[in-house]
Amino acid sequence: SQQGEEDPQALSIQEGENATMNCSYKTSINNLQWYRQNSGRGLVHLILIRSNEREKHSGRLRVTLDTSKKSSSLLITASRAADTASYFCATASRGTDKLIFGTGTRLQVFP
Amino acid sequence: DGGITQSPKYLFRKEGQNVTLSCEQNLNHDAMYWYRQDPGQGLRLIYYSQIVNDFQKGDIAEGYSVSREKKESFPLTVTSAQKNPTAFYLCASSIGLTGVRAGELFFGEGSRLTVL
């Protein structure tokens, strides 16, 4: 079962622009994580935000979490061509140790 | 270097054959996971193991089997009972029972299985 749903499914922007991806989920969570996947490769962890946090930053990444709306957003500022990848949100639901992934957003950054 | 190694990277199988995908980690993690990825469907959990000699079914376990005889190893067998096995398979590990609640998953580079 898919817990998270990312929006949009695909996003194309120019270098230097900001990219925003959204994730909605269904159940109460312990934390929400964002991962990146280059084509044909494994996933790489980007950032984790806990249920009692509202915003978190890591370099050019900014993640927000709204537990009342069961949603999160990932903002990549000043994007680069190397940011081209798929981005997935994943949620750790309360009472389980399973991490459930969304369907991902494909980001393409044009030079 | 510490990490997760999956092999083979590419595998072709004839219908009716069982195949085993290898996953080895040297991160000293207790928990290990297998996910399946199909185009446009994200990742789906097949099996996971929180400790040696113990494992639990995920959301799509039918047609798959696993073992966890050693902490470092969590092989996945795709059996002939799996109706549509062509997919990209990803192995991951985390610190332990509280790994998902406490932190991140570390992924291997994946194994792409094609059934001919």
Short mmCIF file of C-alpha atoms in Angstrom, two decimals:
data_model
loop_
_atom_site.label_atom_id
_atom_site.label_comp_id
_atom_site.label_asym_id
_atom_site.label_seq_id
_atom_site.Cartn_x
_atom_site.Cartn_y
_atom_site.Cartn_z
CA SER A 1 0.00 0.00 0.00
CA GLN A 2 1.22 3.51 -0.75
CA GLN A 3 1.18 5.85 2.21
CA GLY A 4 2.54 8.96 0.55
CA GLU A 5 1.47 10.58 -2.66
CA GLU A 6 3.80 13.13 -4.22
CA ASP A 7 2.68 16.06 -6.27
CA PRO A 8 3.50 16.89 -8.99
CA GLN A 9 4.45 13.59 -10.64
CA ALA A 10 6.92 15.43 -12.84
CA LEU A 11 8.52 18.87 -12.73
CA SER A 12 10.76 20.64 -15.22
CA ILE A 13 12.60 23.84 -14.35
CA GLN A 14 15.61 25.91 -15.38
CA GLU A 15 18.83 26.03 -13.39
CA GLY A 16 18.67 28.63 -10.67
CA GLU A 17 14.93 28.26 -10.13
CA ASN A 18 13.42 26.76 -7.01
CA ALA A 19 11.69 23.38 -7.07
CA THR A 20 8.85 22.50 -4.72
CA MET A 21 7.48 19.00 -4.26
CA ASN A 22 4.59 18.03 -2.03
CA CYS A 23 3.74 14.84 -0.21
CA SER A 24 0.45 13.82 1.37
CA TYR A 25 -0.03 10.84 3.66
CA LYS A 26 -2.88 9.08 5.41
CA THR A 27 -2.01 7.93 8.93
CA SER A 28 -0.34 9.34 12.03
CA ILE A 29 3.41 9.24 11.69
CA ASN A 30 6.56 9.20 13.80
CA ASN A 31 8.62 10.85 11.12
CA LEU A 32 8.68 11.68 7.44
CA GLN A 33 11.75 11.31 5.26
CA TRP A 34 12.76 12.48 1.81
CA TYR A 35 14.97 10.44 -0.50
CA ARG A 36 16.55 11.05 -3.86
CA GLN A 37 17.08 8.51 -6.63
CA ASN A 38 19.17 9.00 -9.72
CA SER A 39 18.01 6.98 -12.70
CA GLY A 40 18.76 3.27 -12.27
CA ARG A 41 20.43 3.76 -8.89
CA GLY A 42 19.61 3.20 -5.25
CA LEU A 43 17.92 5.77 -3.04
CA VAL A 44 19.87 8.25 -0.98
CA HIS A 45 18.51 9.77 2.21
CA LEU A 46 18.17 13.56 2.14
CA ILE A 47 16.42 14.68 5.29
CA LEU A 48 14.21 13.47 8.12
CA ILE A 49 11.60 15.52 9.94
CA ARG A 50 9.94 14.27 13.10
CA SER A 51 6.24 14.60 13.84
CA ASN A 52 6.86 17.30 16.44
CA GLU A 53 8.91 19.43 14.03
CA ARG A 54 7.45 21.90 11.55
CA GLU A 55 10.44 22.88 9.44
CA LYS A 56 13.94 21.66 8.80
CA HIS A 57 16.83 22.84 6.63
CA SER A 58 19.81 21.09 5.13
CA GLY A 59 21.94 23.09 2.71
CA ARG A 60 19.69 24.04 -0.22
CA LEU A 61 16.89 21.82 1.06
CA ARG A 62 13.96 23.01 3.14
CA VAL A 63 11.32 20.60 4.40
CA THR A 64 8.07 21.51 6.09
CA LEU A 65 5.60 19.26 7.84
CA ASP A 66 1.95 19.98 8.61
CA THR A 67 0.57 17.09 10.65
CA SER A 68 -2.91 18.62 10.78
CA LYS A 69 -3.08 18.43 6.98
CA LYS A 70 -0.98 15.27 6.79
CA SER A 71 1.32 16.87 4.26
CA SER A 72 4.94 17.80 3.73
CA SER A 73 6.84 19.82 1.17
CA LEU A 74 10.41 19.69 -0.07
CA LEU A 75 11.91 22.88 -1.46
CA ILE A 76 15.17 22.81 -3.39
CA THR A 77 16.51 26.33 -3.80
CA ALA A 78 18.75 27.55 -6.62
CA SER A 79 18.47 24.24 -8.45
CA ARG A 80 21.31 22.77 -10.50
CA ALA A 81 21.33 20.33 -13.40
CA ALA A 82 22.82 17.78 -10.98
CA ASP A 83 19.58 17.92 -8.96
CA THR A 84 17.85 16.06 -11.80
CA ALA A 85 16.48 12.91 -10.14
CA SER A 86 13.36 11.37 -8.66
CA TYR A 87 12.41 12.44 -5.15
CA PHE A 88 10.40 10.27 -2.79
CA CYS A 89 8.78 10.92 0.54
CA ALA A 90 8.55 8.07 3.01
CA THR A 91 6.61 7.83 6.24
CA ALA A 92 7.19 5.83 9.38
CA SER A 93 3.73 5.26 10.80
CA ARG A 94 3.11 5.03 14.52
CA GLY A 95 3.13 1.47 15.81
CA THR A 96 5.14 0.05 12.95
CA ASP A 97 8.75 -0.09 11.92
CA LYS A 98 7.92 -0.16 8.23
CA LEU A 99 8.87 2.80 6.07
CA ILE A 100 6.30 3.31 3.32
CA PHE A 101 7.26 5.22 0.20
CA GLY A 102 5.25 7.45 -2.07
CA THR A 103 5.21 7.31 -5.85
CA GLY A 104 7.82 10.04 -6.33
CA THR A 105 8.31 13.28 -8.23
CA ARG A 106 10.57 13.28 -11.28
CA LEU A 107 12.54 16.52 -11.35
CA GLN A 108 14.38 17.67 -14.43
CA VAL A 109 16.60 20.73 -14.21
CA PHE A 110 17.68 22.19 -17.54
CA PRO A 111 21.06 23.98 -17.79
CA ASP B 1 33.95 1.51 2.88
CA GLY B 2 30.75 0.74 4.74
CA GLY B 3 27.66 0.12 2.70
CA ILE B 4 25.23 -2.29 1.11
CA THR B 5 26.17 -4.49 -1.82
CA GLN B 6 23.57 -6.02 -4.08
CA SER B 7 24.33 -8.61 -6.73
CA PRO B 8 23.89 -9.24 -9.51
CA LYS B 9 23.14 -5.81 -10.95
CA TYR B 10 21.33 -7.33 -13.93
CA LEU B 11 19.72 -10.76 -14.08
CA PHE B 12 17.72 -12.53 -16.75
CA ARG B 13 15.52 -15.46 -15.95
CA LYS B 14 13.33 -17.81 -17.89
CA GLU B 15 9.78 -18.32 -16.75
CA GLY B 16 9.49 -21.07 -14.16
CA GLN B 17 12.93 -20.54 -12.69
CA ASN B 18 13.71 -19.40 -9.18
CA VAL B 19 16.39 -16.75 -8.77
CA THR B 20 18.14 -15.44 -5.67
CA LEU B 21 19.25 -11.84 -5.26
CA SER B 22 22.07 -11.18 -2.86
CA CYS B 23 22.23 -8.36 -0.32
CA GLU B 24 25.19 -7.90 2.02
CA GLN B 25 25.83 -5.03 4.43
CA ASN B 26 28.83 -4.13 6.57
CA LEU B 27 27.15 -1.30 8.46
CA ASN B 28 26.44 -3.50 11.50
CA HIS B 29 22.74 -2.74 11.07
CA ASP B 30 20.19 -5.04 12.65
CA ALA B 31 17.31 -4.31 10.29
CA MET B 32 17.21 -5.13 6.58
CA TYR B 33 14.52 -4.65 3.95
CA TRP B 34 13.63 -5.65 0.40
CA TYR B 35 11.65 -3.31 -1.84
CA ARG B 36 10.36 -3.74 -5.34
CA GLN B 37 10.19 -0.78 -7.72
CA ASP B 38 8.06 -0.66 -10.84
CA PRO B 39 7.80 2.36 -13.15
CA GLY B 40 5.38 4.94 -11.79
CA GLN B 41 4.57 2.94 -8.65
CA GLY B 42 7.28 3.95 -6.24
CA LEU B 43 8.70 1.39 -3.83
CA ARG B 44 6.71 -1.47 -2.33
CA LEU B 45 7.89 -3.47 0.67
CA ILE B 46 8.38 -7.21 0.09
CA TYR B 47 9.97 -8.47 3.32
CA TYR B 48 11.83 -7.02 6.25
CA SER B 49 13.92 -8.40 9.06
CA GLN B 50 14.57 -6.68 12.35
CA ILE B 51 16.95 -9.30 13.72
CA VAL B 52 18.78 -12.47 12.72
CA ASN B 53 16.54 -15.52 12.21
CA ASP B 54 13.41 -13.40 12.14
CA PHE B 55 11.59 -11.70 9.27
CA GLN B 56 8.14 -10.38 8.46
CA LYS B 57 6.09 -10.11 5.29
CA GLY B 58 5.64 -6.72 3.76
CA ASP B 59 2.86 -5.61 1.46
CA ILE B 60 3.69 -7.81 -1.54
CA ALA B 61 5.36 -10.96 -0.15
CA GLU B 62 3.55 -13.50 -2.33
CA GLY B 63 5.94 -15.31 -4.66
CA TYR B 64 9.02 -14.26 -2.68
CA SER B 65 11.03 -15.83 0.13
CA VAL B 66 13.88 -14.60 2.32
CA SER B 67 16.28 -15.85 4.96
CA ARG B 68 18.28 -14.08 7.64
CA GLU B 69 20.90 -16.53 8.90
CA LYS B 70 23.56 -13.87 9.35
CA LYS B 71 23.32 -10.26 10.42
CA GLU B 72 25.16 -9.14 7.30
CA SER B 73 23.11 -11.02 4.73
CA PHE B 74 19.47 -10.93 3.62
CA PRO B 75 19.01 -12.79 0.32
CA LEU B 76 15.74 -12.61 -1.60
CA THR B 77 14.48 -15.51 -3.70
CA VAL B 78 12.04 -14.73 -6.47
CA THR B 79 10.13 -17.94 -7.00
CA SER B 80 8.27 -19.21 -10.02
CA ALA B 81 5.06 -18.40 -8.13
CA GLN B 82 5.69 -14.69 -8.60
CA LYS B 83 3.44 -13.79 -11.53
CA ASN B 84 5.17 -10.65 -12.70
CA PRO B 85 8.75 -10.66 -11.41
CA THR B 86 10.30 -8.25 -13.90
CA ALA B 87 11.23 -5.25 -11.75
CA PHE B 88 14.00 -3.32 -10.02
CA TYR B 89 14.75 -4.75 -6.57
CA LEU B 90 16.25 -2.63 -3.81
CA CYS B 91 17.74 -3.81 -0.54
CA ALA B 92 18.10 -1.48 2.42
CA SER B 93 19.21 -1.53 6.03
CA SER B 94 18.68 0.59 9.13
CA ILE B 95 20.19 0.78 12.59
CA GLY B 96 17.77 -1.50 14.35
CA LEU B 97 14.34 -2.01 15.78
CA THR B 98 14.08 1.72 16.34
CA GLY B 99 15.88 2.48 13.11
CA VAL B 100 12.88 3.62 11.15
CA ARG B 101 11.61 5.69 14.03
CA ALA B 102 15.04 7.06 14.76
CA GLY B 103 16.62 7.53 11.35
CA GLU B 104 17.26 6.64 7.81
CA LEU B 105 17.46 3.69 5.48
CA PHE B 106 20.63 2.98 3.57
CA PHE B 107 20.08 1.48 0.13
CA GLY B 108 22.07 -0.70 -2.20
CA GLU B 109 22.36 0.07 -5.90
CA GLY B 110 19.63 -2.36 -6.89
CA SER B 111 19.23 -5.49 -8.98
CA ARG B 112 17.25 -5.40 -12.21
CA LEU B 113 15.50 -8.69 -12.93
CA THR B 114 14.06 -9.40 -16.35
CA VAL B 115 11.98 -12.48 -17.09
CA LEU B 116 12.27 -13.64 -20.67
#
